Short mmCIF file of C-alpha atoms in Angstrom, two decimals:
data_model
loop_
_atom_site.label_atom_id
_atom_site.label_comp_id
_atom_site.label_asym_id
_atom_site.label_seq_id
_atom_site.Cartn_x
_atom_site.Cartn_y
_atom_site.Cartn_z
CA MET A 1 -0.16 0.32 -0.05
CA GLU A 2 1.17 3.63 -1.08
CA LYS A 3 2.05 5.29 2.46
CA LYS A 4 -0.11 8.64 3.17
CA LYS A 5 2.00 11.79 2.84
CA LEU A 6 2.05 14.76 5.16
CA SER A 7 3.86 18.11 4.05
CA LEU A 8 4.13 21.05 6.37
CA ILE A 9 5.82 24.65 5.12
CA VAL A 10 6.64 25.98 8.14
CA PHE A 11 6.97 29.36 7.91
CA SER A 12 6.39 30.53 11.34
CA GLY A 13 8.88 30.65 13.90
CA ASP A 14 6.39 31.34 16.93
CA PHE A 15 6.80 28.80 19.52
CA ASP A 16 3.18 27.72 19.99
CA ARG A 17 3.12 27.22 15.96
CA ALA A 18 6.66 25.17 15.92
CA VAL A 19 4.76 22.66 18.59
CA ALA A 20 1.72 22.27 16.30
CA ALA A 21 4.03 21.57 13.38
CA PHE A 22 5.98 18.97 15.01
CA THR A 23 3.06 17.62 17.17
CA LEU A 24 1.51 17.00 13.59
CA ALA A 25 4.79 15.49 12.26
CA THR A 26 5.44 13.10 14.85
CA GLY A 27 1.68 11.61 15.20
CA ALA A 28 1.32 11.38 11.60
CA ALA A 29 5.04 9.82 11.21
CA ALA A 30 4.29 7.58 14.13
CA VAL A 31 1.15 6.02 12.20
CA ASN A 32 3.45 5.46 9.28
CA TRP A 33 2.81 8.71 6.94
CA GLU A 34 5.76 9.82 5.10
CA VAL A 35 6.14 13.35 6.45
CA ASN A 36 8.51 16.38 5.15
CA LEU A 37 8.99 19.71 6.85
CA PHE A 38 9.68 22.16 4.92
CA PHE A 39 11.48 25.08 6.66
CA THR A 40 11.58 28.69 5.38
CA PHE A 41 11.65 31.95 6.81
CA TRP A 42 11.34 32.51 10.32
CA GLY A 43 10.56 28.50 10.71
CA LEU A 44 14.39 28.40 9.97
CA ASN A 45 14.90 29.88 13.42
CA LEU A 46 13.65 26.32 14.81
CA ILE A 47 16.34 24.45 12.66
CA LYS A 48 19.36 26.54 14.02
CA LYS A 49 22.21 24.77 15.09
CA ASN A 50 23.06 27.65 17.85
CA LYS A 51 19.65 27.53 19.80
CA GLY A 52 20.46 30.99 21.42
CA HIS A 53 21.22 34.38 20.30
CA ALA A 54 24.26 34.30 17.81
CA ALA A 55 25.42 36.52 15.04
CA ILE A 56 25.55 33.88 12.23
CA GLY A 57 25.30 34.87 8.09
CA LYS A 58 26.90 36.16 5.55
CA GLY A 59 27.07 39.78 5.86
CA ILE A 60 26.60 42.63 8.51
CA LEU A 61 22.75 42.95 8.20
CA ALA A 62 22.28 38.76 8.15
CA ARG A 63 24.44 38.84 11.19
CA PHE A 64 22.59 41.56 12.95
CA PHE A 65 19.11 40.04 11.83
CA ASN A 66 19.85 36.27 13.01
CA PHE A 67 21.27 37.82 16.38
CA LEU A 68 17.81 39.27 16.97
CA LEU A 69 16.23 36.47 15.79
CA GLY A 70 18.11 33.73 17.57
CA GLY A 71 17.39 29.85 17.64
CA ARG A 72 14.90 27.26 18.92
CA ASN A 73 15.28 28.59 22.55
CA ASN A 74 14.38 32.29 21.52
CA LEU A 75 11.13 31.44 19.77
CA PRO A 76 8.22 33.85 20.66
CA LEU A 77 4.41 33.05 21.73
CA SER A 78 2.32 34.12 18.90
CA ARG A 79 -0.12 35.59 21.80
CA LEU A 80 1.10 37.06 25.56
CA ASN A 81 4.73 36.61 24.79
CA PHE A 82 5.82 39.17 27.55
CA ALA A 83 9.12 39.78 26.09
CA GLY A 84 10.12 36.15 25.66
CA LEU A 85 8.94 35.24 29.47
CA SER A 86 5.98 32.97 27.99
CA PRO A 87 7.60 30.39 26.09
CA ARG A 88 9.74 29.48 28.99
CA LEU A 89 6.51 29.46 31.31
CA MET A 90 4.96 27.21 28.73
CA THR A 91 7.93 24.84 28.27
CA GLY A 92 7.52 24.46 32.32
CA MET A 93 3.99 23.60 31.88
CA MET A 94 4.31 21.13 29.10
CA ARG A 95 6.90 19.29 31.09
CA GLY A 96 4.80 19.40 34.31
CA ARG A 97 2.23 17.88 32.27
CA ASN A 98 4.08 15.52 30.77
CA VAL A 99 3.31 16.95 27.24
CA ALA A 100 6.53 16.22 25.05
CA THR A 101 8.46 19.82 24.94
CA LEU A 102 9.50 21.08 21.50
CA SER A 103 13.08 19.90 21.92
CA GLU A 104 11.52 16.23 22.75
CA LEU A 105 9.07 16.62 19.56
CA ILE A 106 12.17 17.42 17.63
CA ALA A 107 13.96 14.45 18.32
CA ALA A 108 11.28 12.03 18.07
CA ALA A 109 10.28 13.32 14.56
CA HIS A 110 14.10 12.84 13.47
CA GLU A 111 13.99 9.25 15.12
CA LEU A 112 10.63 8.69 13.25
CA LYS A 113 12.52 9.24 9.77
CA VAL A 114 10.60 12.61 9.21
CA LYS A 115 12.11 14.65 6.55
CA PHE A 116 13.59 18.06 7.12
CA VAL A 117 14.34 20.09 4.48
CA ALA A 118 15.55 23.62 4.46
CA CYS A 119 14.24 26.47 1.74
CA GLU A 120 17.32 27.95 -0.07
CA MET A 121 16.01 31.10 -0.77
CA ALA A 122 15.06 31.84 2.61
CA MET A 123 18.49 30.94 3.61
CA HIS A 124 19.72 32.82 1.11
CA ILE A 125 18.23 36.17 2.13
CA LEU A 126 19.15 35.77 5.66
CA GLY A 127 22.54 34.69 4.64
CA ILE A 128 22.57 31.13 6.25
CA THR A 129 24.66 28.30 5.16
CA ARG A 130 24.09 24.56 5.40
CA GLY A 131 26.68 24.46 8.35
CA ASP A 132 24.06 26.86 10.29
CA LEU A 133 21.47 24.04 10.51
CA ILE A 134 21.03 20.94 12.30
CA ASP A 135 22.60 17.63 11.16
CA GLU A 136 18.90 16.08 10.64
CA VAL A 137 18.11 18.76 7.69
CA GLN A 138 18.70 16.32 4.81
CA GLU A 139 18.70 18.56 2.23
CA VAL A 140 18.22 22.42 1.21
CA ILE A 141 15.79 22.69 -1.76
CA GLY A 142 13.43 25.17 -3.76
CA VAL A 143 9.85 25.01 -4.73
CA PRO A 144 9.83 22.45 -7.41
CA THR A 145 11.70 19.77 -5.06
CA PHE A 146 9.13 20.88 -2.39
CA LEU A 147 6.59 20.19 -4.95
CA ARG A 148 7.81 16.74 -5.94
CA TYR A 149 8.04 15.60 -2.13
CA SER A 150 4.51 16.92 -1.67
CA GLU A 151 2.95 15.36 -4.69
CA ASP A 152 -0.42 13.49 -3.40
CA ALA A 153 0.52 14.77 0.05
CA GLN A 154 -1.97 16.79 2.38
CA VAL A 155 -0.09 20.22 2.31
CA LEU A 156 -0.37 22.59 5.26
CA PHE A 157 1.16 25.73 5.80
CA ILE A 158 1.81 27.00 9.70
CA MET B 1 8.05 -10.40 27.64
CA PHE B 2 8.67 -6.85 27.51
CA THR B 3 6.93 -3.77 29.17
CA LEU B 4 6.64 -0.25 28.55
CA ASP B 5 4.74 2.62 30.40
CA ILE B 6 3.02 5.28 28.76
CA THR B 7 0.21 6.15 31.65
CA ARG B 8 1.85 9.45 31.71
CA GLU B 9 2.49 10.26 28.00
CA HIS B 10 0.06 12.48 25.81
CA CYS B 11 -0.41 12.59 22.44
CA PRO B 12 1.16 12.52 19.97
CA MET B 13 3.95 10.49 22.12
CA THR B 14 1.86 7.64 23.42
CA TYR B 15 2.03 5.85 20.03
CA VAL B 16 5.35 7.34 19.33
CA LYS B 17 7.11 5.53 22.33
CA VAL B 18 5.26 2.13 21.57
CA LYS B 19 6.58 2.47 18.07
CA LEU B 20 9.85 3.15 19.08
CA MET B 21 10.16 0.62 21.43
CA LEU B 22 8.50 -2.00 19.15
CA ALA B 23 11.30 -0.92 16.21
CA LYS B 24 13.86 -2.27 18.92
CA LEU B 25 12.21 -5.71 19.55
CA LYS B 26 12.65 -8.91 17.52
CA LYS B 27 9.60 -10.61 15.19
CA GLY B 28 7.49 -12.97 17.88
CA ASP B 29 8.60 -10.78 20.97
CA VAL B 30 5.66 -9.72 23.13
CA LEU B 31 5.37 -5.99 24.30
CA ASP B 32 3.19 -4.99 27.33
CA VAL B 33 2.02 -1.54 27.39
CA SER B 34 0.58 -0.08 30.47
CA LEU B 35 -1.49 2.79 29.63
CA SER B 36 -4.71 5.62 30.40
CA ARG B 37 -8.09 5.32 29.11
CA GLY B 38 -9.07 7.69 26.43
CA GLU B 39 -6.92 8.72 23.46
CA PRO B 40 -4.13 6.20 24.44
CA LEU B 41 -6.46 3.22 24.60
CA GLN B 42 -8.18 3.90 21.78
CA ASN B 43 -5.22 4.58 19.48
CA VAL B 44 -2.11 2.52 20.48
CA PRO B 45 -4.14 -1.19 19.71
CA ARG B 46 -5.57 0.38 16.55
CA SER B 47 -2.28 1.88 15.22
CA ALA B 48 -0.05 -1.22 16.17
CA GLU B 49 -2.57 -3.33 14.38
CA GLU B 50 -2.48 -1.05 11.23
CA GLU B 51 1.46 -1.39 11.13
CA GLY B 52 0.87 -5.62 11.04
CA HIS B 53 1.40 -6.46 14.59
CA ARG B 54 -0.95 -8.72 16.78
CA ILE B 55 -3.18 -7.45 19.57
CA VAL B 56 -2.64 -10.38 21.81
CA GLU B 57 -4.56 -9.20 24.52
CA ILE B 58 -6.44 -5.90 26.16
CA ARG B 59 -7.26 -5.32 29.56
CA ASP B 60 -9.31 -2.21 30.24
CA THR B 61 -10.99 -3.50 33.45
CA ALA B 62 -8.62 -1.82 35.89
CA ASP B 63 -6.60 1.06 35.76
CA PRO B 64 -4.10 1.25 34.30
CA CYS B 65 -5.13 -0.21 31.16
CA HIS B 66 -2.82 -2.82 29.25
CA VAL B 67 -2.54 -3.37 25.64
CA VAL B 68 -0.40 -6.83 24.89
CA ILE B 69 1.23 -6.44 21.35
CA GLU B 70 3.15 -9.35 19.67
CA LYS B 71 5.67 -7.94 17.02
CA ALA B 72 5.11 -8.81 13.51
CA ALA B 73 8.28 -8.72 11.25
#
């Protein structure tokens, strides 16, 4: 039987949307769906090797932007962010209630062979290179490849 | 007989933990999963069966419930 497919375009760098994306991805992969995660624009913050504020990238503006944006530990909550306090509180609540944290979900997604791919164009704008991204990222691709991977897939933009 | 306790887990980690545990076992090995009622009890046996594993037993009269799974190839 042909595998069912789910492709998520992870555009947002918001903490809550990232949790939603990885919950869906992990849940689908667990029941044998083929899952692609296409990280673009702010979504690239989720897969930076450096999880904190780091001036990565080529060029002064890119380094400035990437420093301000930060990495996985700096994702803002889409509502009630309170200057970055809320994501930490939320992670604490998730731990307290035994719900997988974002880092646990990312690790589980990788273990379940979810395919992580990054958008070449967005990386180019932000001056990010392959070496700036976590090893789980399998490929840097463009729209045509993403569409090919997503043939007969359910596609969601998050 | 192998055991796995997912009574404290929530979606999607309930079946994720079972799947990753099954991946470590050999064909014919039996896994006894302790789990809560509701989503885990509905989802775990169905997902395991869909992957071809055999559900040996479901005990849902006392808490925690148990689902016993025999690993397929």
